[in-house]
Amino acid sequence: QVQLVQSGSELKKPGASVKVSCKASGYTFTSYAMNWVRQAPGQGLEWMGWINTNTGNPTYAQGFTGRFVFSLDTSVSTAYLQISSLKAEDTAVYYCARGDQIRSWFDPWGQGTLVTVSS
Amino acid sequence: QSALTQPASVSGSPGQSITISCTGTSSDVGSYNLVSWYQQHPGKAPKLMIYEVSKRPSGVSNRFSGSKSGNTASLTISGLQAEDEADYYCCSYAGSSNVVFGGGTKLTVL
């Protein structure tokens, strides 16, 4: 079955970096886009952007430029989200979600990775 | 890009029908038939319930339906069941490769 499995929870200090992985299985990885979505504690969903799994070209939503980097390793069907210079306000659950090329749907979603930034 | 507007909460009794609205602008909901809806139970990942305004993915109950009029999309759940209690989010394509989510609606089954 189509599945996205994300890496485990992370506890980081302010200023550090974190890299979240999202391993896909059950479908051809390069046939669909990969999106990233943030959910701060008790808050709603926020689309961070997407990466074209064919070209590796990322697109970042407003507010997610500079410290956020999407990347791929197509040899292992895995997408990555790296966040640098972590701040307390980056504390959130980060989801990867498979999408079509026109962003009309996100399905399935990974189980989410909690990133906690605290000194 | 501003978030789509959803009511913070709705409620209904088992067996009843409820509708959750999702209001955007002429730049997102009003311009594209690319509205989707997601169900999220506490501590779980979101699940796709409706895409392209009114299409249901395989495996989603036909009690869930979607529609759109102008800048407002709607999700209707008929024959409300206890397991429907969750948060619901709408989402729309907003042009230029952008996507916007709604703020979410908490559904309580009384």
Short mmCIF file of C-alpha atoms in Angstrom, two decimals:
data_model
loop_
_atom_site.label_atom_id
_atom_site.label_comp_id
_atom_site.label_asym_id
_atom_site.label_seq_id
_atom_site.Cartn_x
_atom_site.Cartn_y
_atom_site.Cartn_z
CA GLN A 1 0.00 0.00 0.00
CA VAL A 2 1.05 3.60 -0.52
CA GLN A 3 2.82 4.77 2.59
CA LEU A 4 4.99 7.62 3.85
CA VAL A 5 7.09 6.92 6.94
CA GLN A 6 8.80 9.83 8.66
CA SER A 7 11.74 9.93 11.02
CA GLY A 8 11.26 10.18 14.77
CA SER A 9 10.81 13.11 17.12
CA GLU A 10 13.66 15.55 17.60
CA LEU A 11 14.65 17.79 20.50
CA LYS A 12 16.98 20.59 19.46
CA LYS A 13 18.48 23.70 21.01
CA PRO A 14 17.90 27.13 19.49
CA GLY A 15 20.34 27.80 16.67
CA ALA A 16 20.81 24.13 15.80
CA SER A 17 19.66 22.38 12.63
CA VAL A 18 17.38 19.42 12.05
CA LYS A 19 16.75 17.13 9.09
CA VAL A 20 13.45 15.25 8.84
CA SER A 21 13.12 12.32 6.45
CA CYS A 22 10.07 10.97 4.66
CA LYS A 23 10.43 7.54 3.04
CA ALA A 24 7.87 6.60 0.40
CA SER A 25 6.78 3.11 -0.57
CA GLY A 26 4.07 1.46 -2.61
CA TYR A 27 4.26 3.76 -5.62
CA THR A 28 6.70 5.26 -8.13
CA PHE A 29 8.36 8.02 -6.12
CA THR A 30 9.06 10.29 -9.08
CA SER A 31 5.48 10.19 -10.37
CA TYR A 32 4.13 12.45 -7.66
CA ALA A 33 5.15 15.65 -5.92
CA MET A 34 6.07 15.77 -2.25
CA ASN A 35 4.66 18.49 -0.05
CA TRP A 36 5.55 19.62 3.46
CA VAL A 37 3.02 20.90 5.99
CA ARG A 38 3.60 22.37 9.44
CA GLN A 39 1.27 22.18 12.41
CA ALA A 40 2.26 24.19 15.47
CA PRO A 41 0.94 22.96 18.84
CA GLY A 42 -2.83 23.40 19.00
CA GLN A 43 -2.85 25.18 15.65
CA GLY A 44 -3.98 24.48 12.12
CA LEU A 45 -2.21 23.19 9.04
CA GLU A 46 0.21 25.42 7.16
CA TRP A 47 1.51 24.51 3.72
CA MET A 48 5.28 24.97 3.56
CA GLY A 49 5.81 24.16 -0.10
CA TRP A 50 6.62 21.26 -2.36
CA ILE A 51 9.41 19.59 -4.28
CA ASN A 52 9.23 18.25 -7.80
CA THR A 53 10.48 14.68 -7.43
CA ASN A 54 11.47 14.54 -11.10
CA THR A 55 13.65 17.62 -11.22
CA GLY A 56 14.39 18.18 -7.54
CA ASN A 57 13.18 21.76 -7.92
CA PRO A 58 11.69 23.05 -4.66
CA THR A 59 9.01 25.71 -4.24
CA TYR A 60 8.71 27.40 -0.85
CA ALA A 61 5.61 29.10 0.48
CA GLN A 62 5.79 32.60 1.85
CA GLY A 63 7.34 32.49 5.28
CA PHE A 64 9.37 29.38 4.56
CA THR A 65 12.25 30.79 2.59
CA GLY A 66 15.83 31.00 3.77
CA ARG A 67 16.05 28.54 6.68
CA PHE A 68 14.01 25.74 5.12
CA VAL A 69 15.38 23.36 2.50
CA PHE A 70 13.60 20.52 0.70
CA SER A 71 15.72 17.80 -0.87
CA LEU A 72 15.47 14.27 -2.25
CA ASP A 73 17.32 11.01 -2.53
CA THR A 74 15.41 9.29 -5.31
CA SER A 75 17.59 6.16 -5.01
CA VAL A 76 15.87 5.41 -1.70
CA SER A 77 12.53 7.15 -2.45
CA THR A 78 13.06 9.61 0.37
CA ALA A 79 12.33 13.31 0.74
CA TYR A 80 13.97 15.52 3.34
CA LEU A 81 13.16 18.73 5.15
CA GLN A 82 16.06 20.58 6.73
CA ILE A 83 15.56 23.54 9.02
CA SER A 84 18.55 25.59 10.11
CA SER A 85 19.01 28.24 12.82
CA LEU A 86 16.12 26.74 14.77
CA LYS A 87 13.92 29.03 16.84
CA ALA A 88 11.42 28.23 19.57
CA GLU A 89 8.61 29.10 17.17
CA ASP A 90 9.72 26.26 14.87
CA THR A 91 8.37 23.83 17.46
CA ALA A 92 5.71 21.91 15.54
CA VAL A 93 4.74 18.66 13.92
CA TYR A 94 6.02 18.50 10.37
CA TYR A 95 4.18 16.32 7.85
CA CYS A 96 5.15 15.17 4.40
CA ALA A 97 2.27 14.49 2.02
CA ARG A 98 2.22 13.07 -1.48
CA GLY A 99 0.51 15.30 -4.01
CA ASP A 100 -0.41 15.50 -7.64
CA GLN A 101 1.25 17.97 -9.99
CA ILE A 102 -1.48 20.59 -9.66
CA ARG A 103 -1.78 20.35 -5.89
CA SER A 104 -5.42 19.32 -6.00
CA TRP A 105 -4.93 16.77 -3.22
CA PHE A 106 -2.51 15.53 -0.59
CA ASP A 107 -2.67 11.78 0.04
CA PRO A 108 -1.37 9.99 1.95
CA TRP A 109 0.36 11.88 4.71
CA GLY A 110 3.28 10.74 6.77
CA GLN A 111 2.68 10.14 10.45
CA GLY A 112 4.31 13.45 11.34
CA THR A 113 7.57 14.36 13.05
CA LEU A 114 7.54 16.46 16.20
CA VAL A 115 10.40 18.92 16.31
CA THR A 116 10.81 20.60 19.68
CA VAL A 117 13.15 23.57 20.00
CA SER A 118 14.06 24.34 23.58
CA SER A 119 17.10 25.39 25.55
CA GLN B 1 -1.61 34.50 1.37
CA SER B 2 -4.35 34.57 4.02
CA ALA B 3 -5.84 31.39 5.42
CA LEU B 4 -9.28 30.34 4.25
CA THR B 5 -12.03 31.11 6.77
CA GLN B 6 -13.78 28.24 8.53
CA PRO B 7 -16.04 28.26 11.59
CA ALA B 8 -14.07 27.34 14.69
CA SER B 9 -16.58 24.70 15.70
CA VAL B 10 -19.74 22.94 14.63
CA SER B 11 -21.77 20.28 16.35
CA GLY B 12 -24.53 17.83 15.61
CA SER B 13 -26.30 14.81 17.01
CA PRO B 14 -25.84 11.30 15.67
CA GLY B 15 -27.82 10.79 12.48
CA GLN B 16 -28.05 14.49 11.69
CA SER B 17 -26.31 16.36 8.88
CA ILE B 18 -23.84 19.19 9.31
CA THR B 19 -22.15 21.54 6.88
CA ILE B 20 -18.78 23.20 7.32
CA SER B 21 -18.13 26.28 5.22
CA CYS B 22 -14.79 27.45 3.86
CA THR B 23 -14.60 30.99 2.55
CA GLY B 24 -11.77 32.22 0.40
CA THR B 25 -11.37 34.83 -2.29
CA SER B 26 -11.54 35.16 -6.05
CA SER B 27 -7.81 34.35 -6.07
CA ASP B 28 -8.17 30.89 -4.58
CA VAL B 29 -11.49 29.12 -3.95
CA GLY B 30 -13.32 31.27 -6.48
CA SER B 31 -10.81 30.72 -9.28
CA TYR B 32 -10.06 27.03 -9.11
CA ASN B 33 -12.04 23.82 -8.66
CA LEU B 34 -9.14 22.54 -6.59
CA VAL B 35 -10.63 22.52 -3.11
CA SER B 36 -9.90 19.57 -0.87
CA TRP B 37 -10.97 18.59 2.65
CA TYR B 38 -9.03 16.75 5.34
CA GLN B 39 -10.13 15.01 8.52
CA GLN B 40 -7.75 14.94 11.46
CA HIS B 41 -8.33 13.00 14.65
CA PRO B 42 -6.33 14.05 17.74
CA GLY B 43 -2.70 13.02 17.50
CA LYS B 44 -3.14 11.62 14.00
CA ALA B 45 -2.15 12.68 10.51
CA PRO B 46 -4.74 14.35 8.31
CA LYS B 47 -6.74 12.16 5.93
CA LEU B 48 -8.03 13.22 2.51
CA MET B 49 -11.84 13.17 2.44
CA ILE B 50 -12.77 15.26 -0.64
CA TYR B 51 -10.73 16.59 -3.55
CA GLU B 52 -11.46 18.79 -6.56
CA VAL B 53 -14.47 20.24 -4.72
CA SER B 54 -16.70 17.18 -4.72
CA LYS B 55 -14.76 14.01 -5.56
CA ARG B 56 -14.41 11.28 -2.97
CA PRO B 57 -11.30 9.11 -2.77
CA SER B 58 -11.78 5.38 -2.76
CA GLY B 59 -12.69 4.18 0.71
CA VAL B 60 -14.24 7.42 1.95
CA SER B 61 -17.86 7.07 3.02
CA ASN B 62 -20.50 8.56 0.73
CA ARG B 63 -21.81 10.36 3.81
CA PHE B 64 -19.17 12.95 3.00
CA SER B 65 -19.85 15.35 0.15
CA GLY B 66 -18.42 18.63 -1.08
CA SER B 67 -19.65 21.60 -3.07
CA LYS B 68 -18.69 25.13 -4.00
CA SER B 69 -20.45 28.36 -4.79
CA GLY B 70 -18.45 31.43 -5.67
CA ASN B 71 -15.70 31.96 -3.13
CA THR B 72 -17.16 29.52 -0.59
CA ALA B 73 -16.72 25.76 -0.48
CA SER B 74 -18.66 23.45 1.80
CA LEU B 75 -18.26 20.01 3.31
CA THR B 76 -21.44 18.18 4.31
CA ILE B 77 -21.49 15.13 6.51
CA SER B 78 -24.78 13.27 6.59
CA GLY B 79 -25.87 10.58 9.03
CA LEU B 80 -23.42 11.89 11.62
CA GLN B 81 -21.56 9.20 13.56
CA ALA B 82 -19.45 9.36 16.70
CA GLU B 83 -16.32 8.51 14.68
CA ASP B 84 -16.81 11.67 12.61
CA GLU B 85 -15.79 13.78 15.61
CA ALA B 86 -12.51 15.36 14.50
CA ASP B 87 -10.97 18.52 13.12
CA TYR B 88 -11.68 19.31 9.48
CA TYR B 89 -9.54 21.48 7.22
CA CYS B 90 -10.29 22.85 3.79
CA CYS B 91 -7.54 23.58 1.33
CA SER B 92 -7.41 25.39 -2.01
CA TYR B 93 -4.94 25.95 -4.79
CA ALA B 94 -4.20 29.67 -4.90
CA GLY B 95 -2.30 30.06 -8.15
CA SER B 96 1.43 30.40 -8.82
CA SER B 97 2.10 27.00 -7.26
CA ASN B 98 0.66 28.17 -3.93
CA VAL B 99 -1.76 26.37 -1.62
CA VAL B 100 -3.72 27.73 1.32
CA PHE B 101 -5.43 25.87 4.16
CA GLY B 102 -8.38 26.93 6.24
CA GLY B 103 -8.00 27.50 9.96
CA GLY B 104 -9.80 24.28 10.79
CA THR B 105 -13.19 23.38 12.27
CA LYS B 106 -13.71 21.20 15.31
CA LEU B 107 -16.69 18.91 14.84
CA THR B 108 -18.36 17.68 17.99
CA VAL B 109 -20.87 14.84 17.85
CA LEU B 110 -23.26 15.41 20.73
#
